Structures are given as structure tokens and as C-alpha cells.
Amino acid sequence: MPKFALLAVLTAAALSPFAYAVSSQTYTWKNVKIGGGGGFVPGIVFNPTEKGLAYARTDIGGAYKLNADNSWTPLLDFADDARWNYWGVDALATDPVQPALIHQATGMYTNSWDPNNGQILISTDYGKTFTPSRLPFKVGGNMPGRGMGERLAVDPNSNGILFFGARSGKGLWKSTNFGVTWTQVTSFPSTGTYIPDASDSSGYNSDKVGIAWVTFDKTSGSSGSATPRIFVGVANKGSTNIYVTTNGGTTWTAVAGQNTTYLPHKGVLSPAEKALYVSYSDGAGPYDGTLGAVYRYDIAASTWKDITPVSGSDLYFGFGGVAVDIQKPGTIMVAALNSWWPDGQIYRSTNSGATWTPFWDWNGYPNMNKYYSYTNSLAPWLGPNYVDVTPGNKQIGWMMEALVINPLDSNHWLYGTGATIQGGRDLLKWDTTRNVSLNAWADGIEETAIQGLISPPSGPSLLSAVGDIGGFTHTSLTAAPKAGFTNPTWATAADIDFAGLNPATVVRIGTGDSTSGKQVALSYDSGASWSPHYGAADNVSGGKVAISADGATVLWRTGSNGVQVSSNSAAFTTVPSLPSSAVIASDKKTATVFYGASGSSFYLSTDSGKTFAAKGSLGSSTSPVKIIVNPGVTGDVWVSTDKGLFHSTNSGTSFSATSGVTQAWAIALGAPAKAGGYPALFAAANIDGIGYFRSDDAGVNWVKINDAAHGFGSASANVLTADPRIYGRVYIGTNGRGIFYGDASGIAPPPTTTAATTTTTSGTTTTTMPPTTTTTSANPTGTAPAGAYGQCGGTGWTGPTTCVSGYTCTYSNPYYSQCVPS
Ligand SMILES: *[C@@H]1O[C@H](CO)[C@@H](O)[C@H](O)[C@H]1NC(C)=O
Ligand SMILES: *[C@@H]1O[C@H](CO)[C@@H](O)[C@H](O)[C@H]1NC(C)=O
Ligand SMILES: *[C@@H]1O[C@H](CO)[C@@H](O)[C@H](O)[C@H]1NC(C)=O
């Protein structure tokens, strides 16, 4: 089977018709630890043969393999720009006969957002390497119903045989050669009619969810021969949705007596009981479900039994995950797909569903009996400050489709949620002391979509704007943050920027997707604390943001309300002279200067963003992506576009196109190779191929810094920032695999703890920033102390900086310090 072709890298400049050279340099790439997952985990699969072997699949960040210490190792980091859709894993199968084999159905979307067909990725070495088998249709790893499954399964008696259930009406497919080639099972009677929302013109919710799951009944056959009995669940609502074959897939019939009211999410075999457990929900998931059921199908007797754990008003959700304990036949668990309030719910039965016990119950409202102790020490941000979907602090979770008990260890269980993986290793206590340990156990899983990154010259080295989980000040690159940004708390932060001369002053913007209200926030302590920008109009959100060098002016290219500007916390006003699609940037030295670009035009403002004037041309560019500014030189700007990388040293009056760069996306400037030299320039770009590059000579020569093992997914979706303090270090924010930081080989390893120090006093975390270079006026000597509540500092303040007795000069913001009672 062919290996993946490495991306071509030009090593001999003499072969190039251009006056530039591209070499490559080894970089060490690691995730910046957010920890705890950060996104939906729709599937977890244990191998039934090799103890402890398990995989988790995600919808936007690839798949992971479980380690003995409960942490996870990513498997699909090689996916590069051409293979970004590998990070959408719609199904995963681990081979019961040859445990080293793993198959994954990958592809992100079946609508136009993903132009590529899907593929089955085949590994024969536990996921260290993969070979793709191309499918003649799309796969939707991030589509509705992605938690149903698994829709890919290996025959446990004859492991060269696999079945895969497609979406989009493409039907059921079979391979007889370990997944290398596939043919449609034309005798299968249904391709699935269920569509979540036919009116969705994007095609996302209006596609057929298709075949939901494939379950071999191993007990119907014998080792070495194809398993005769196979159950297949289909996303049909109100018509037959569970089929069976008894001849290995030649002919199929509806399983008699089935209840077709809801969609079958899972069909899990309990071999010793010869029973099939089916969870149902009234929607495809993962966000919906207000009704559902759980059924047990007795295969020998051909009878169905409704074993739904709750009824009446207690049933306000559908069911997702189903787990059976292979070691203890009759012990089963089911998860409410979405019990949004007060928390998720899981039920356990030790008598095949005749009776159940819940994970929590009411002890006189509002008190809850929680039959577990909860630990999220590996990802403390999942706790109280995490952007929660309803009031109250959820511990159990939501979007619970993946629920599994280790088939070789009854104490070991795991489940996926909308935010993380949880589980424990003392599950049998549920049946004895009725109190188990529940742990957030997604260490190693970094499944976030990064929207913006900054690396200021002082204070913590990295701050992030993150999809779905807000964003963080990363005071360490190797330890999970204790809390995300709050006040305001948004699900998604769209962008973040710092003031060049007051780097502790930071602005972030939200997308309006969780709470209404102000979608601009300011921090004067490097993101440790925030306050809403009250000059922002309600319900205006999204876009990009830039803050002036002194921190006084915020320029905001909103999502759909044009470009707006505010100085000194005044109300935002429209900036008519900059197109509403413009990319924007602030100068890092001169407070009045901002930049913009749209189409092939570059714009300059010298009046704090009030007005912009068109300057030089960006060649034939139609869509600028990013403007970055040399932090040491006002007017030295770079613009990446669909037509290349453009440089101006005269505030955009004229530009030169960078030789050899045909396309560029995220760009960044970092610490120079030599003190006083030009900042190191980083680019996600097409320079004889798409990759990540660094130039130490302002774009003349380039080194490729990513390798075959680190593709970073879609180049156009990623963000970059470079460290102004550490030469060679760059941070790449991906669309699904979190943040990576890379250090060049041959350079002494820099510290991973960033410059801020954190002290904890009686439960309150205080982050103390190192001294910053600011423009605060020199300490005036010989002036009398300021009086009670008088001003005692701030940008431009030339008055007293001490206070009368009994008062202490207290920092309020960069413009104002005040004498408050000691
Ligand atoms: C099928 O399931 C629905 C929903 O649980 C239930 O209301 C209905 O009574 C069931 N039908 C039969 C025939 O059991
Ligand atoms: C289970 O144990 C935890 C930790 O000791 C405790 O907080 C909780 O109250 C216990 N649950 C019940 C229902 O006793
Ligand atoms: C913001 O949106 C909410 C919900 O749609 C609406 O109730 C409110 O009136 C809006 N506020 C403004 C200022 O438009």
C-alpha cells in the first residue's frame, strides 16, 4: 500500500527560476496545553481483545489513542492543507482479531463546505501510519447525527470483512479486503430518509443522516467464516429503521416487532445474553432530543422489550450512549443524550434493564444526591467559570453519545460529552457503595478551534481567542489554564489584540453566540480580569479587532455592522472610509495609526481610526487575509493575500510583492535571529507548496518549519503568532487541534512557563505580571501627594504619584490611578 507522498520541498535554489531559496529546518512541535478536550467527542471504541486498547474520535480534530495513564495521543496530526478533512472522523473501528488494525471513516462535511470525498483510513500499526482508501462519496464527521454509530464495523469472525454505512442516501457499503476497496450492498433496503431540517439552504442540516450503525452478532458464526447475522440501524423516523441479515449481508429484512417512533442511535450487542440494546432519540443529535427510549431485543426469542429507565415528566430527553459490561452479562448503562438541566444523566442496570439506578437524583429540590465524586484537576477550566449552557455547574455533561465500559475491565468506563471525556476506574462501586469517582479524563486531547492568538512582548507569552470555550491567558504552555476569560463570558471569542506600548492592555470580541450584551471586552492585566466595553452597541458582534498602541482606541471590523471605532471607552461610531470587509491592524508604536486592507487596496488612518485614506495597491489581490506590523517601526507592514505576501516600509504608500510566495494566510513577526535584526517573519503560505515557513531576512529566503508529521489541517483556517521574546518560536492556532508551539532545533530550549507569576490566596487566584514598558509619565519629583480620591497616575499624567496619609495610589486602568483609603 502506498505511503503518503511527502510535500515537495525545494532544496536547491539553482533549480528555481526565482531569486529566493527555500530550505527546511527541524522544529519541535507540541500542543499548548488547554487540556480537557474542549469539544465534542462523538465516539469512543474499546478493542474487545487487547486489554486497555481504545480510541476516541472527534468531529473536527481527528482521533486519539488511549494511554495506560488515562491520557490520549493524537493520531491524525499529519493531516495538512490538502487533507484537512481527515480531522472529521465519522466512524472508527478497532479490529477484534488483529488489534493493531484500525479503520476510520473520515471527511468533514457532505455539503459544499468540504469539496472532497471521504476516505477510509487504514492503519496496521495502531494508528502510527495510515493509508487512505478513497470513497466515491463524502463523509460527514462534523455533520448532524455524528454521535450515532458506529457506522463502520469489522467482522469479528472474519476481519477482512467490513461494513460502512454512508450518509446522503449513498447506502451501505462492504469491503472484503480489509477496507482497501468497497462496493455498495445493493440488496440493503434503505439508505435513510431522515433529514434534520430540509429548509437549511447551506446543505448542512438538509442532508440525509443515512445509515447510523452496523453491529455484527459474533455469536451467530464461528471464527474464520463471515458472520451471518448483522444488525444495521438506519436514520429513519416513523418507518423501519433496524434491519437484519442472517446470511452475511446477501439479503436483509426488517427486524420484526420494532418500534419506529424514534431514531435508533446505538445498537450494542450483549453476546452472552444474545441481546441487542438500542437507544433511541427523537432527533439525530448531538444537540437535540426531547424524547426517546431504550429497548432490549432478545435475539433468540425475536422479542422486543421497552426498558426505558424513566417515563412521564421525568423523560425530557432522548438517549445516546449505551454500554454493556461484557464481563457481567446483564449489566448495562445508558446516557441521556441531552439532559440540559440540571445536569446530564446516566443510568445503570444489573438485570438487563428490568430496574435502573441513576447517576444522581433529587434529595428534596434543589438538593441533589450525586452518586459520585467529581475531579477535573486536569482541566480545571471545565469548572465553574466554564461557559455553561444553563445555570448551575454541570459536572456530568451533555451530548453524551459515546458511553463505553472496558470489555476486559468492569471497573473502567469512559464517556464523551460536548466538551470533554470523562470516566473512572471504580465503576463496580456503583453496585456496592453506590458512589464512584468521576474524572475529566481528556488529557492530551486538544480539540479546539482557535480564532486568534497574541504573544505580547511582556507578561504572559500567549493569550488565545477560542471557539466554543472562550479563550485563555496561558501562563503556562504545559499546564491547563485554571479558568477561561470571564466578565463577559462568551462561548466564542472571535479575535484578540494587545496595545503595543501597554502590552497588558488587551481587547477581545465575542460572536454573540451565548449571551446577548456587549461583545467587546477590555483587560488591563493581560487577561486576568476583564470588563465589558460599554461603548459597544448591544447585539453587534463578531469580526476582527485591533487596539491602538496606547490602548485608548479600539477599532472593530464587526461581523455585519461595518467598521466601528471607539476612543477612551466612548460609544463606537461608524468608520465609513473603510470597507466593511476590511482586515485591520493597529500600529504597535504610534497610538494614532491604524491600517486596513480590502480587495487590492490598502488603507491608512493617522487619526485614531476615525478616517482612512486609500494608499498603495496590493497587486491583483482580491482578498487580504492578515496585516501585521513591525513592532519596532511604525509603517513597516506586511499583508498576506490570495495573491501573495506584500511588504511596505512607508505606511502602505507602496508595496513590494515577496518573491516566490504565491498565496499567504496567517503571518506573524517574532524575535529576530540576532539582536537588533529584522524580526523573524512567519507565514502559512504557498512557497513551492503549502506549508509553514520562516524568513530571517524579511522574506528573501525561507525555511519550511513544518514536517510530514505536522500538517496543521486547513492552512486558510489557522492563525499564527510569533514570540517576540524567543527567536524561532511560533504558535499555530488550528481549526480543531488546538494550539501548537514550535521551537527550532539548535536553539536552546526556552522556558515553558511564561513570565507571569501566579499566587493563590484563600481561593482567589491573582496573576502578577512582570513590569511592562509603558508610556506612563516619569515620576514627577517635588510635587505634593494627591489628596483623598485624587488622581495619582495614568498615561500622560504629570501630577503627583503618591497619596496623602491613609490613602494608597491604586491602579485603575492605564489612564487612571486613584488615591483610595489604605
Ligand atoms: C412505540 O414507542 C412510543 C414512544 O416510546 C410509544 O409511545 C408507543 O406506545 C410505542 N408503540 C408500541 C406499539 O409499543
Ligand atoms: C459520593 O461521594 C462524594 C465524595 O465523598 C460525596 O460528596 C457525595 O455526597 C457522595 N454521594 C452521596 C449520594 O452520598
Ligand atoms: C438584542 O437581541 C435581543 C434578542 O433578539 C433583543 O431582545 C434585544 O432587543 C436586542 N437589543 C438591541 C439593542 O437591539
PDB file of N, CA and C in Angstrom, residues 87 90 163 470 534 698:
ATOM      1  N   TRP A  87      -9.623  15.315   9.655  1.00  0.00           N
ATOM      2  CA  TRP A  87      -9.882  15.595  11.076  1.00  0.00           C
ATOM      3  C   TRP A  87     -11.358  15.430  11.460  1.00  0.00           C
ATOM      4  N   ASP A  90     -15.996  10.297  11.229  1.00  0.00           N
ATOM      5  CA  ASP A  90     -17.419   9.969  11.376  1.00  0.00           C
ATOM      6  C   ASP A  90     -17.620   8.579  11.969  1.00  0.00           C
ATOM      7  N   PHE A 163     -18.168  -3.442   7.061  1.00  0.00           N
ATOM      8  CA  PHE A 163     -19.323  -2.740   6.513  1.00  0.00           C
ATOM      9  C   PHE A 163     -19.233  -1.282   6.929  1.00  0.00           C
ATOM     10  N   GLY A 470     -14.290  30.126  24.634  1.00  0.00           N
ATOM     11  CA  GLY A 470     -13.947  31.492  25.017  1.00  0.00           C
ATOM     12  C   GLY A 470     -12.527  31.912  24.757  1.00  0.00           C
ATOM     13  N   TYR A 534     -18.542  49.261  27.427  1.00  0.00           N
ATOM     14  CA  TYR A 534     -19.934  49.722  27.374  1.00  0.00           C
ATOM     15  C   TYR A 534     -20.211  50.640  26.193  1.00  0.00           C
ATOM     16  N   ALA A 698      13.540  39.136   6.149  1.00  0.00           N
ATOM     17  CA  ALA A 698      12.419  39.910   5.613  1.00  0.00           C
ATOM     18  C   ALA A 698      11.923  39.381   4.277  1.00  0.00           C
TER      19      ALA A 698
END
